[in-house]
Every structure is written in structure tokens, then in C-alpha cells.
Amino acid sequence: MFGFAAGKNLNLNLNLNVNTTTTTTTTTTAIAAANFINQPSSSSSSPRSIFSTGRHTVSVSFGTRRIGSMRASIQQPLSISDQSIMPPSPINPPSHPTYDLQAVIKLALAEDAGDIGDVTCMATVPTDMEVEAHFLAKEDGVIAGISLADMIFNQVDSSLKVEWFQKDGDHVHKGMLFGKVSGKAHKIVVAERVVLNFMQRMSGIATLTKAMANAAYPACILETRKTAPGLRLVDKWAVLIGGGHNHRMGLFDMVMIKDNHISVAGSVTDAIKSVDTYLKQNNIQMGVEIETRTLEEVKEVLNYASQGKTSLTRIMLDNMVVPLGNGDVDISMLKEAVELINGSFETEASGNVTLETVHKIGQSGVTYISR
């Protein structure tokens, strides 16, 4: 799906500020770096004073990268009274007849907890300890997964209080605090890794989608079914948050006539004719797309459509973007196909689409761009 899910996760942290009943305030910083940042692990458990007020810090690294010079600024007393608390994301997840987000969250939590639970927390964190944790962006990007994070925290402990200063789809900058959660320490720590795993993945997808969508304009960016098994709805949700559009959710909500179907049917014409007959006989109304690989196939589709009513709604123009040796692409075949179709159907360019080539492809006149 454009490599969205295979790209780098956006690096986010959840920093815990622990208020004990003693006169000394201890702050534990949980540094949760993105899994895709392959840097040597570094950690320290030696206390060091960073406040003239007598406050001390215990620095604990759970990830692959320390926060470095950012640490002091994050561990200063935080004031958020002047920040507006954002409402829940207005960008809803795409619909699916059988996908259960709550079940996916339950599975993610269960694979982390196993049959025992968080033994480290049980050994080190008092069950009645209250904390406040702040979400920190460690790099620029588009934030995504806020609504899903709310669902995860609620499933772990409905008494946790979560507040956000940004909403899904907003741009965040390195060092920006964009939310907080308060409540029982051991509950927040249990939810932490699952929340960050989802948010980092979704934010990485949304960030790349935003870049692709901006470059492709006026064409619209589509993802595909090439998603991580079990995470399709989550990945497609992130694409929406990033400004992209959803292709079909699965095999059930759109007819997609690919090269294999055409080979079995015998020809482009026979494949479309079979689909038209099937949909009519079963009184089914849904979008129909056919893949074409040559200008001759485009002409064959148009010739069939000119002979009578068809259920066809979109023509895919596959690999009509030809890569050149200098890193550029030749879109002359794509433009000719778009001119032949002349607005009769939606068009979708696919193949040889990258962040570097998508702008040029978007100027060809196609409706959608996918990969």
C-alpha cells in the first residue's frame, strides 16, 4: 500500500511524571523509541540532580535511543493550563462488516501480557501509585492514532483520564507535547507500549500519505489491500488521517478484474461481460474496476462499454508509467490512455509510483494514483 506500512514509524514517547508521598519528587522517564530506528541501545539507572530545588531524576531507557539533550526540558514542571484540550478525532475508521477494533486491541494487549501480566510492574510499581504521563513527538510528522489510543487506555482501565492537545491529522514538531494521561501507574505502563506501537505505525503511514497526497494533487492517493494481516482497518484509517482515500476494503465491497481474472475469462471483453451478467442476475450494485496494461486493452474496454449499459466504473492503467534511466518517468502512455477514456470512467494509475514520481503522474489527468 504505497509502502506506507513498510516505511519508518514516527518516533513518539510517553514520559511518566511520578508524584510520590515523600517530600522528594521522582520523575521516571520511559523512553519508547520507534522499532525501526536501529541505533545502539543506551540506558542509565544512576540518579542525577537536574533541579536546584532538590528534585532528582531516575532515567530509565526502554527503547533503542535516549532522549539526549531533550531530557531536561521534558522533566521540568509542565504547565498545560494555557493549552486547549482537543476533542476526539473527527476522522472515523473506515467501515468493515466483520472487523472488530476492540478485539484487535484485546489481542495486542494479550500478546504483551501473556498469561501472567507485567511482572516488572508488579515487582516495582505500587498498585496505588498515581502518575501523569505526557506524549512527546521526537520528530516532525502527522499524528495519527489518537482515537485508537483512547480505546486502548479505556480497555486497560476506564478510570484513566486522557487529554489531547492535538487531533488526528495535525502536524506535530520534534519536542512537542501533544497529550497526557493520568491515573494508576501500572495501568498506564501496561497500555504504554501497545498505544505507542499503534500510534507510531499509524503516524508513520499518515505522514507519508500526507506527503504523497500533497505531491499528487489534483489526483487522489489510494492505498490497496497490501496491508499487514490483521491491521488492514488500522492502516487504512491512518491513510484517511493523512489525507489519502481508501480503495476497496477487501474482496467483498468492490469488483476488481485483474489480469488473472482476464486470463481465465479469455479476454477483457469476456471478463467485463461475465461481471455484468453476475451482478445483474444477483441484483448487486457496487463499483467495478478493470485492470488494463496496454492502450489496446483500454480501447477494448471502451469498445465494449460503447455497445450498451455496463456496471464498469473505473479503469486501472497499470504500469503505463515507464521509468527512465535518470530516475525520471515517461507518462506519455498514461496521458494517452486518459485522453482515450476522456472522462467516461474514473481512472487509476498504478505502478512505478514513488514520492519522487507521484507529482508528475498526478499531472496526467488520472483520477486516482495507487501502487
Coordinates of C-alpha atoms in Angstrom, one line a residue:
M1 CA 0.0 0.0 0.0
F2 CA 2.4 2.5 -1.3
G3 CA 4.9 1.2 1.2
F4 CA 3.1 3.2 3.8
A5 CA 3.1 0.4 6.3
A6 CA 6.6 -0.6 5.4
G7 CA 8.0 2.9 6.0
K8 CA 9.6 4.3 9.1
N9 CA 7.4 4.6 12.2
L10 CA 7.0 8.1 13.6
N11 CA 9.1 8.3 16.8
L12 CA 6.9 9.1 19.8
N13 CA 7.5 8.9 23.6
L14 CA 5.3 8.6 26.7
N15 CA 7.0 10.2 29.6
L16 CA 5.8 9.4 33.2
N17 CA 5.9 12.0 35.9
V18 CA 5.6 10.1 39.2
N19 CA 4.4 12.0 42.3
T20 CA 5.3 10.1 45.5
T21 CA 4.1 10.8 49.0
T22 CA 7.6 11.8 50.2
T23 CA 9.0 15.3 50.0
T24 CA 11.2 14.4 47.1
T25 CA 9.6 14.3 43.6
T26 CA 10.9 11.5 41.5
T27 CA 10.4 11.5 37.7
T28 CA 10.7 8.3 35.7
T29 CA 11.2 8.9 32.0
A30 CA 10.1 6.0 29.8
I31 CA 11.9 6.4 26.6
A32 CA 10.0 4.4 23.9
A33 CA 11.7 4.8 20.6
A34 CA 10.4 3.6 17.3
N35 CA 11.3 0.0 16.4
F36 CA 12.6 0.9 13.0
I37 CA 15.4 3.2 14.4
N38 CA 18.3 0.8 14.6
Q39 CA 20.6 2.6 16.9
P40 CA 22.7 1.0 19.8
S41 CA 20.7 0.7 23.0
S42 CA 21.8 3.0 25.8
S43 CA 20.4 3.2 29.3
S44 CA 21.3 4.5 32.7
S45 CA 19.8 3.9 36.1
S46 CA 22.1 6.3 38.1
P47 CA 20.2 9.2 39.7
R48 CA 21.5 12.7 38.9
S49 CA 20.2 16.1 40.1
I50 CA 18.9 18.4 37.4
F51 CA 16.9 20.8 39.6
S52 CA 18.2 23.4 42.1
T53 CA 15.1 22.7 44.1
G54 CA 16.3 19.3 45.3
R55 CA 14.3 17.2 42.8
H56 CA 16.1 14.2 41.4
T57 CA 15.7 12.1 38.3
V58 CA 15.9 8.4 37.6
S59 CA 16.4 7.9 33.9
V60 CA 15.2 4.5 32.5
S61 CA 15.6 3.7 28.8
F62 CA 13.1 1.2 27.4
G63 CA 13.8 1.9 23.8
T64 CA 16.7 2.0 21.4
R65 CA 17.5 5.7 21.7
R66 CA 18.0 8.0 24.6
I67 CA 16.2 11.4 24.7
G68 CA 19.6 13.1 25.0
S69 CA 19.5 16.9 25.4
M70 CA 15.7 16.8 25.3
R71 CA 15.6 15.3 28.8
A72 CA 15.9 18.4 31.0
S73 CA 13.2 20.3 29.1
I74 CA 10.8 17.4 29.3
Q75 CA 11.3 16.9 33.1
Q76 CA 10.7 20.5 34.1
P77 CA 7.3 21.0 35.8
L78 CA 4.8 21.1 32.9
S79 CA 2.0 23.7 32.6
I80 CA -0.8 22.9 30.2
S81 CA -3.4 25.3 31.5
D82 CA -2.8 27.5 28.5
Q83 CA -3.3 24.7 26.0
S84 CA -6.7 23.8 24.6
I85 CA -7.8 20.2 25.1
M86 CA -8.7 18.8 21.7
P87 CA -12.0 16.9 21.0
P88 CA -11.9 13.3 19.7
S89 CA -10.8 12.9 16.1
P90 CA -13.4 13.7 13.6
I91 CA -11.8 11.2 11.2
N92 CA -13.6 7.9 11.8
P93 CA -12.2 4.5 10.9
P94 CA -13.4 3.0 7.6
S95 CA -16.4 0.6 7.9
H96 CA -16.0 -3.1 7.7
P97 CA -18.7 -5.7 8.3
T98 CA -16.6 -8.2 10.4
Y99 CA -13.5 -6.2 11.6
D100 CA -13.6 -5.7 15.4
L101 CA -11.2 -3.0 16.6
Q102 CA -11.9 -3.8 20.3
A103 CA -10.9 -7.4 19.5
V104 CA -7.7 -6.3 17.8
I105 CA -6.8 -4.2 20.9
K106 CA -7.5 -7.1 23.2
L107 CA -5.2 -9.3 21.1
A108 CA -2.4 -6.7 21.2
L109 CA -2.7 -6.4 24.9
A110 CA -2.9 -10.1 25.4
E111 CA 0.2 -10.9 23.4
D112 CA 2.1 -8.4 25.5
A113 CA 0.8 -9.6 28.9
G114 CA 0.8 -13.3 28.2
D115 CA -0.7 -15.4 30.9
I116 CA 1.0 -13.6 33.8
G117 CA 0.9 -9.9 33.1
D118 CA 3.6 -7.2 33.6
V119 CA 5.9 -8.9 36.1
T120 CA 8.3 -5.9 36.2
C121 CA 5.4 -3.6 37.1
M122 CA 4.1 -6.0 39.7
A123 CA 7.6 -6.1 41.3
T124 CA 8.4 -2.4 41.2
V125 CA 5.3 -0.2 40.9
P126 CA 2.9 0.2 43.9
T127 CA -0.6 -0.6 42.8
D128 CA -1.9 2.6 44.2
M129 CA 0.7 4.9 42.7
E130 CA -0.8 7.8 40.6
V131 CA 1.1 9.2 37.7
E132 CA 0.7 11.7 34.9
A133 CA 2.4 10.8 31.6
H134 CA 2.9 13.1 28.6
F135 CA 3.1 12.3 25.0
L136 CA 6.1 13.7 23.2
A137 CA 6.9 13.8 19.5
K138 CA 10.5 13.0 18.8
E139 CA 10.4 14.1 15.2
D140 CA 8.2 16.1 12.8
G141 CA 5.2 14.4 11.3
V142 CA 1.5 13.9 11.1
I143 CA 0.0 12.5 14.3
A144 CA -2.5 9.6 13.9
G145 CA -4.0 7.0 16.3
I146 CA -5.3 9.4 19.0
S147 CA -8.8 7.9 18.8
L148 CA -7.4 4.4 18.9
A149 CA -5.2 5.3 21.9
D150 CA -8.3 6.4 23.7
M151 CA -9.8 3.0 23.0
I152 CA -6.7 1.2 24.3
F153 CA -6.5 3.2 27.5
N154 CA -10.2 2.7 28.1
Q155 CA -9.9 -1.1 27.7
V156 CA -7.0 -1.3 30.1
D157 CA -8.6 1.0 32.7
S158 CA -11.7 3.1 32.1
S159 CA -10.7 5.4 35.0
L160 CA -7.6 6.7 33.2
K161 CA -8.0 10.3 32.2
V162 CA -6.7 11.1 28.7
E163 CA -6.4 14.6 27.3
W164 CA -5.1 15.7 23.9
F165 CA -3.6 19.0 22.7
Q166 CA -3.7 17.9 19.1
K167 CA -6.1 15.8 17.0
D168 CA -5.6 13.1 14.4
G169 CA -4.2 14.6 11.2
D170 CA -2.4 17.5 12.9
H171 CA 1.2 18.2 12.2
V172 CA 3.5 17.8 15.2
H173 CA 7.1 19.1 15.6
K174 CA 10.0 17.5 17.4
G175 CA 9.8 18.2 21.1
M176 CA 6.1 19.0 21.0
L177 CA 3.9 17.7 23.9
F178 CA 0.6 16.6 22.3
G179 CA -1.3 14.8 25.0
K180 CA -1.3 13.4 28.5
V181 CA -2.8 10.5 30.5
S182 CA -3.2 10.3 34.3
G183 CA -4.1 7.5 36.7
K184 CA -2.7 4.3 38.1
A185 CA 1.0 4.0 37.1
H186 CA 0.9 0.2 36.5
K187 CA -2.2 0.6 34.2
I188 CA -0.5 3.3 32.1
V189 CA 2.7 1.3 31.8
V190 CA 0.7 -1.8 30.7
A191 CA -1.0 0.3 28.0
E192 CA 2.1 2.3 27.0
R193 CA 3.8 0.0 24.5
V194 CA 0.6 -1.0 22.8
V195 CA -0.5 2.6 22.4
L196 CA 2.9 3.7 21.1
N197 CA 3.2 0.8 18.7
F198 CA -0.2 1.6 17.1
M199 CA 0.4 5.4 17.1
Q200 CA 3.9 5.2 15.7
R201 CA 2.8 2.9 12.9
M202 CA -0.3 5.0 12.1
S203 CA 1.6 8.3 12.3
G204 CA 4.3 7.0 10.0
I205 CA 1.7 5.9 7.5
A206 CA -0.2 9.2 7.8
T207 CA 3.0 11.3 7.4
L208 CA 4.0 9.6 4.2
T209 CA 0.4 9.7 2.9
K210 CA 0.3 13.4 3.5
A211 CA 3.5 13.9 1.5
M212 CA 2.2 11.7 -1.3
A213 CA -1.3 13.4 -1.3
N214 CA 0.2 16.9 -1.5
A215 CA 2.6 15.9 -4.3
A216 CA -0.1 14.0 -6.3
Y217 CA -2.7 16.8 -6.4
P218 CA -5.1 17.1 -8.2
A219 CA -5.1 13.3 -8.4
C220 CA -6.2 11.5 -5.2
I221 CA -3.9 9.0 -3.4
L222 CA -5.3 5.4 -2.8
E223 CA -3.9 2.6 -0.7
T224 CA -4.6 -1.0 -1.6
R225 CA -5.1 -4.4 0.1
K226 CA -1.4 -4.8 0.6
T227 CA -1.6 -4.3 4.3
A228 CA -0.2 -6.1 7.3
P229 CA -2.5 -9.1 8.1
G230 CA -4.9 -8.2 11.0
L231 CA -4.1 -4.5 10.7
R232 CA -5.9 -3.5 7.5
L233 CA -8.5 -1.3 9.0
V234 CA -5.9 0.4 11.2
D235 CA -3.6 1.0 8.3
K236 CA -6.4 2.3 6.1
W237 CA -7.6 4.5 8.9
A238 CA -4.1 6.1 9.0
V239 CA -4.3 6.7 5.3
L240 CA -7.5 8.7 5.7
I241 CA -6.0 10.7 8.6
G242 CA -3.1 11.5 6.3
G243 CA -5.3 12.9 3.6
G244 CA -5.5 9.8 1.3
H245 CA -8.5 7.9 0.1
N246 CA -9.5 4.2 0.7
H247 CA -9.5 1.7 -2.1
R248 CA -11.7 -1.3 -1.6
M249 CA -11.6 -2.7 1.9
G250 CA -11.5 -6.3 0.8
L251 CA -12.7 -8.8 -1.7
F252 CA -16.4 -8.1 -0.8
D253 CA -17.0 -4.5 -1.4
M254 CA -15.9 -3.9 -5.0
V255 CA -15.3 -5.9 -8.1
M256 CA -11.7 -5.8 -9.2
I257 CA -11.0 -7.5 -12.5
K258 CA -7.3 -8.2 -12.6
D259 CA -5.0 -9.9 -15.1
N260 CA -5.7 -13.4 -13.6
H261 CA -9.4 -13.0 -14.0
I262 CA -9.0 -11.8 -17.6
S263 CA -6.8 -14.8 -18.4
V264 CA -9.4 -17.2 -17.0
A265 CA -12.3 -15.4 -18.7
G266 CA -10.5 -15.4 -22.0
S267 CA -10.4 -11.7 -22.8
V268 CA -11.0 -8.2 -21.4
T269 CA -14.5 -8.2 -23.0
D270 CA -15.5 -11.6 -21.7
A271 CA -14.4 -10.7 -18.2
I272 CA -16.5 -7.5 -18.0
K273 CA -19.4 -9.3 -19.7
S274 CA -19.3 -12.0 -17.0
V275 CA -19.2 -9.4 -14.2
D276 CA -22.2 -7.5 -15.7
T277 CA -24.2 -10.7 -16.0
Y278 CA -23.4 -11.9 -12.5
L279 CA -24.2 -8.5 -10.8
K280 CA -27.5 -8.2 -12.8
Q281 CA -28.6 -11.8 -12.0
N282 CA -27.9 -11.3 -8.3
N283 CA -29.3 -7.7 -8.1
I284 CA -25.9 -6.4 -6.8
Q285 CA -24.8 -2.8 -7.1
M286 CA -21.2 -2.0 -6.4
G287 CA -18.2 -0.4 -8.1
V288 CA -16.4 -2.3 -10.8
E289 CA -12.8 -1.8 -11.8
I290 CA -10.8 -3.5 -14.6
E291 CA -7.0 -3.5 -14.9
T292 CA -5.6 -2.6 -18.3
R293 CA -1.9 -3.0 -19.3
T294 CA -1.9 -1.6 -22.8
L295 CA -3.6 1.0 -24.9
E296 CA -5.2 -1.8 -26.9
E297 CA -6.8 -3.1 -23.7
V298 CA -8.1 0.3 -22.9
K299 CA -9.6 0.6 -26.4
E300 CA -11.2 -2.9 -25.9
V301 CA -12.8 -1.8 -22.7
L302 CA -14.2 1.4 -24.3
N303 CA -15.5 -0.5 -27.3
Y304 CA -17.4 -2.9 -25.0
A305 CA -18.8 -0.1 -23.0
S306 CA -20.0 1.8 -26.1
Q307 CA -22.2 -1.2 -27.0
G308 CA -24.6 -0.9 -24.1
K309 CA -25.0 -0.5 -20.3
T310 CA -22.2 -1.8 -18.2
S311 CA -21.5 -1.8 -14.4
L312 CA -17.9 -0.7 -15.0
T313 CA -17.0 2.4 -13.0
R314 CA -13.2 2.6 -13.1
I315 CA -10.3 1.7 -15.4
M316 CA -6.9 0.9 -13.9
L317 CA -3.9 1.9 -16.1
D318 CA -1.3 -0.5 -14.8
N319 CA 2.4 0.2 -15.5
M320 CA 1.7 2.9 -18.0
V321 CA 4.3 5.0 -16.2
V322 CA 7.6 4.0 -17.7
P323 CA 10.8 4.5 -15.6
L324 CA 13.7 6.2 -17.3
G325 CA 17.4 5.7 -16.6
N326 CA 17.8 9.1 -15.0
G327 CA 15.2 8.4 -12.3
D328 CA 12.5 10.3 -14.1
V329 CA 9.4 8.6 -15.6
D330 CA 7.7 8.8 -19.0
I331 CA 4.0 9.3 -18.6
S332 CA 3.1 9.7 -22.3
M333 CA 1.3 6.3 -22.5
L334 CA -0.6 7.2 -19.3
K335 CA -1.7 10.5 -20.7
E336 CA -2.8 9.0 -24.0
A337 CA -4.9 6.4 -22.1
V338 CA -6.5 9.2 -20.1
E339 CA -7.3 11.1 -23.3
L340 CA -8.9 8.0 -24.8
I341 CA -11.1 7.5 -21.8
N342 CA -12.0 11.2 -21.8
G343 CA -13.9 11.2 -18.6
S344 CA -16.1 8.2 -19.4
F345 CA -14.8 6.4 -16.3
E346 CA -12.7 7.1 -13.3
T347 CA -9.0 6.3 -13.9
E348 CA -6.4 4.9 -11.7
A349 CA -2.7 4.9 -12.4
S350 CA -0.7 2.1 -10.8
G351 CA 3.0 1.1 -10.9
N352 CA 6.3 2.9 -10.6
V353 CA 4.8 5.3 -8.1
T354 CA 7.2 6.9 -5.6
L355 CA 7.3 10.1 -3.7
E356 CA 9.7 11.4 -6.4
T357 CA 7.4 10.4 -9.4
V358 CA 3.9 10.9 -7.9
H359 CA 3.7 14.7 -8.7
K360 CA 4.4 14.1 -12.4
I361 CA 1.9 11.2 -12.5
G362 CA -0.7 13.5 -10.8
Q363 CA -0.5 16.0 -13.6
S364 CA -1.5 13.3 -16.2
G365 CA -5.2 13.8 -15.6
V366 CA -5.8 10.5 -13.8
T367 CA -8.4 10.4 -11.0
Y368 CA -6.5 8.2 -8.6
I369 CA -3.0 7.0 -8.0
S370 CA -2.2 3.7 -6.3
R371 CA 0.7 1.3 -6.2

